[in-house]
Amino acid sequence: MARAKRRRHGGTIRKLPSGRWQVRVYDDATGKHVSVGTFSSKADANVG
């Protein structure tokens, strides 16, 4: 059975040198990207 694709609502995901995954979003108020947090797996970071 095919796995359903999940769609992120904005933001980017990147892998940090520590091996954790960071989610960043663009903040219109400051004009900068801000971190939402870090996650141990890409799947956890991709939810939302």
mmCIF file of N, CA and C in Angstrom:
data_model
loop_
_atom_site.group_PDB
_atom_site.id
_atom_site.type_symbol
_atom_site.label_atom_id
_atom_site.label_comp_id
_atom_site.label_asym_id
_atom_site.label_seq_id
_atom_site.Cartn_x
_atom_site.Cartn_y
_atom_site.Cartn_z
ATOM 1 N N MET A 1 0.838 -1.171 0.000
ATOM 2 C CA MET A 1 0.000 0.000 0.000
ATOM 3 C C MET A 1 0.893 1.248 0.000
ATOM 4 N N ALA A 2 0.547 2.215 -0.818
ATOM 5 C CA ALA A 2 1.331 3.442 -0.917
ATOM 6 C C ALA A 2 1.150 4.294 0.332
ATOM 7 N N ARG A 3 2.206 4.949 0.685
ATOM 8 C CA ARG A 3 2.185 5.807 1.854
ATOM 9 C C ARG A 3 1.630 7.181 1.466
ATOM 10 N N ALA A 4 0.744 7.709 2.269
ATOM 11 C CA ALA A 4 0.160 9.020 1.978
ATOM 12 C C ALA A 4 1.211 10.108 2.176
ATOM 13 N N LYS A 5 1.253 11.049 1.257
ATOM 14 C CA LYS A 5 2.197 12.152 1.382
ATOM 15 C C LYS A 5 1.634 13.193 2.335
ATOM 16 N N ARG A 6 2.509 13.707 3.161
ATOM 17 C CA ARG A 6 2.114 14.786 4.064
ATOM 18 C C ARG A 6 2.720 16.076 3.543
ATOM 19 N N ARG A 7 1.979 17.125 3.622
ATOM 20 C CA ARG A 7 2.447 18.403 3.123
ATOM 21 C C ARG A 7 2.756 19.334 4.294
ATOM 22 N N ARG A 8 3.956 19.912 4.264
ATOM 23 C CA ARG A 8 4.335 20.901 5.262
ATOM 24 C C ARG A 8 3.666 22.224 4.941
ATOM 25 N N HIS A 9 3.345 22.974 5.932
ATOM 26 C CA HIS A 9 2.750 24.293 5.735
ATOM 27 C C HIS A 9 3.820 25.342 5.983
ATOM 28 N N GLY A 10 4.561 25.667 4.942
ATOM 29 C CA GLY A 10 5.603 26.674 5.058
ATOM 30 C C GLY A 10 6.828 26.151 5.779
ATOM 31 N N GLY A 11 7.865 26.932 5.756
ATOM 32 C CA GLY A 11 9.073 26.570 6.473
ATOM 33 C C GLY A 11 9.986 25.650 5.686
ATOM 34 N N THR A 12 11.180 25.519 6.197
ATOM 35 C CA THR A 12 12.175 24.647 5.589
ATOM 36 C C THR A 12 12.727 23.713 6.653
ATOM 37 N N ILE A 13 13.220 22.582 6.198
ATOM 38 C CA ILE A 13 13.828 21.600 7.095
ATOM 39 C C ILE A 13 15.270 21.407 6.655
ATOM 40 N N ARG A 14 16.183 21.423 7.604
ATOM 41 C CA ARG A 14 17.583 21.156 7.278
ATOM 42 C C ARG A 14 18.193 20.261 8.339
ATOM 43 N N LYS A 15 19.172 19.466 7.896
ATOM 44 C CA LYS A 15 19.862 18.567 8.822
ATOM 45 C C LYS A 15 21.067 19.296 9.402
ATOM 46 N N LEU A 16 21.154 19.299 10.712
ATOM 47 C CA LEU A 16 22.247 19.959 11.409
ATOM 48 C C LEU A 16 23.445 19.018 11.539
ATOM 49 N N PRO A 17 24.637 19.563 11.754
ATOM 50 C CA PRO A 17 25.821 18.714 11.937
ATOM 51 C C PRO A 17 25.673 17.706 13.079
ATOM 52 N N SER A 18 24.824 18.017 14.047
ATOM 53 C CA SER A 18 24.596 17.115 15.184
ATOM 54 C C SER A 18 23.771 15.895 14.793
ATOM 55 N N GLY A 19 23.157 15.950 13.580
ATOM 56 C CA GLY A 19 22.307 14.856 13.135
ATOM 57 C C GLY A 19 20.831 15.120 13.381
ATOM 58 N N ARG A 20 20.531 16.184 14.113
ATOM 59 C CA ARG A 20 19.128 16.541 14.359
ATOM 60 C C ARG A 20 18.601 17.352 13.183
ATOM 61 N N TRP A 21 17.284 17.506 13.120
ATOM 62 C CA TRP A 21 16.624 18.231 12.032
ATOM 63 C C TRP A 21 16.027 19.516 12.577
ATOM 64 N N GLN A 22 16.287 20.633 11.893
ATOM 65 C CA GLN A 22 15.784 21.935 12.318
ATOM 66 C C GLN A 22 14.709 22.422 11.352
ATOM 67 N N VAL A 23 13.643 22.971 11.911
ATOM 68 C CA VAL A 23 12.576 23.567 11.107
ATOM 69 C C VAL A 23 12.665 25.077 11.278
ATOM 70 N N ARG A 24 12.691 25.781 10.143
ATOM 71 C CA ARG A 24 12.736 27.241 10.180
ATOM 72 C C ARG A 24 11.604 27.813 9.338
ATOM 73 N N VAL A 25 11.044 28.915 9.806
ATOM 74 C CA VAL A 25 9.975 29.604 9.078
ATOM 75 C C VAL A 25 10.360 31.070 8.925
ATOM 76 N N TYR A 26 9.749 31.721 7.937
ATOM 77 C CA TYR A 26 9.995 33.134 7.693
ATOM 78 C C TYR A 26 9.061 33.962 8.565
ATOM 79 N N ASP A 27 9.630 34.901 9.301
ATOM 80 C CA ASP A 27 8.852 35.783 10.171
ATOM 81 C C ASP A 27 8.651 37.114 9.454
ATOM 82 N N ASP A 28 7.419 37.402 9.066
ATOM 83 C CA ASP A 28 7.119 38.638 8.346
ATOM 84 C C ASP A 28 7.441 39.884 9.175
ATOM 85 N N ALA A 29 7.275 39.805 10.474
ATOM 86 C CA ALA A 29 7.502 40.961 11.341
ATOM 87 C C ALA A 29 8.967 41.384 11.359
ATOM 88 N N THR A 30 9.879 40.416 11.381
ATOM 89 C CA THR A 30 11.307 40.735 11.450
ATOM 90 C C THR A 30 12.000 40.632 10.102
ATOM 91 N N GLY A 31 11.380 39.938 9.160
ATOM 92 C CA GLY A 31 12.003 39.743 7.852
ATOM 93 C C GLY A 31 13.118 38.716 7.879
ATOM 94 N N LYS A 32 13.125 37.859 8.900
ATOM 95 C CA LYS A 32 14.177 36.848 9.042
ATOM 96 C C LYS A 32 13.565 35.468 9.192
ATOM 97 N N HIS A 33 14.402 34.446 8.970
ATOM 98 C CA HIS A 33 13.990 33.074 9.235
ATOM 99 C C HIS A 33 14.262 32.784 10.705
ATOM 100 N N VAL A 34 13.304 32.175 11.370
ATOM 101 C CA VAL A 34 13.459 31.832 12.784
ATOM 102 C C VAL A 34 13.243 30.335 12.971
ATOM 103 N N SER A 35 13.942 29.782 13.943
ATOM 104 C CA SER A 35 13.841 28.353 14.214
ATOM 105 C C SER A 35 12.569 28.048 14.993
ATOM 106 N N VAL A 36 11.864 27.017 14.536
ATOM 107 C CA VAL A 36 10.694 26.526 15.262
ATOM 108 C C VAL A 36 11.146 25.527 16.318
ATOM 109 N N GLY A 37 12.256 24.852 16.051
ATOM 110 C CA GLY A 37 12.794 23.876 16.982
ATOM 111 C C GLY A 37 13.588 22.823 16.243
ATOM 112 N N THR A 38 14.127 21.863 16.995
ATOM 113 C CA THR A 38 14.869 20.758 16.405
ATOM 114 C C THR A 38 14.193 19.447 16.774
ATOM 115 N N PHE A 39 14.380 18.465 15.911
ATOM 116 C CA PHE A 39 13.721 17.175 16.056
ATOM 117 C C PHE A 39 14.729 16.070 15.791
ATOM 118 N N SER A 40 14.491 14.907 16.384
ATOM 119 C CA SER A 40 15.435 13.799 16.236
ATOM 120 C C SER A 40 15.306 13.091 14.893
ATOM 121 N N SER A 41 14.146 13.214 14.231
ATOM 122 C CA SER A 41 13.984 12.571 12.924
ATOM 123 C C SER A 41 13.342 13.538 11.940
ATOM 124 N N LYS A 42 13.594 13.314 10.671
ATOM 125 C CA LYS A 42 13.019 14.165 9.630
ATOM 126 C C LYS A 42 11.504 14.022 9.605
ATOM 127 N N ALA A 43 11.006 12.823 9.869
ATOM 128 C CA ALA A 43 9.559 12.601 9.892
ATOM 129 C C ALA A 43 8.899 13.449 10.978
ATOM 130 N N ASP A 44 9.527 13.542 12.147
ATOM 131 C CA ASP A 44 8.984 14.375 13.223
ATOM 132 C C ASP A 44 9.002 15.851 12.834
ATOM 133 N N ALA A 45 10.059 16.277 12.168
ATOM 134 C CA ALA A 45 10.184 17.677 11.755
ATOM 135 C C ALA A 45 9.194 18.023 10.656
ATOM 136 N N ASN A 46 8.800 17.053 9.869
ATOM 137 C CA ASN A 46 7.946 17.285 8.709
ATOM 138 C C ASN A 46 6.467 17.374 9.061
ATOM 139 N N VAL A 47 6.086 17.045 10.280
ATOM 140 C CA VAL A 47 4.678 17.089 10.680
ATOM 141 C C VAL A 47 4.301 18.532 10.977
ATOM 142 N N GLY A 48 3.123 18.913 10.541
ATOM 143 C CA GLY A 48 2.669 20.248 10.867
ATOM 144 C C GLY A 48 2.142 20.932 9.751
#
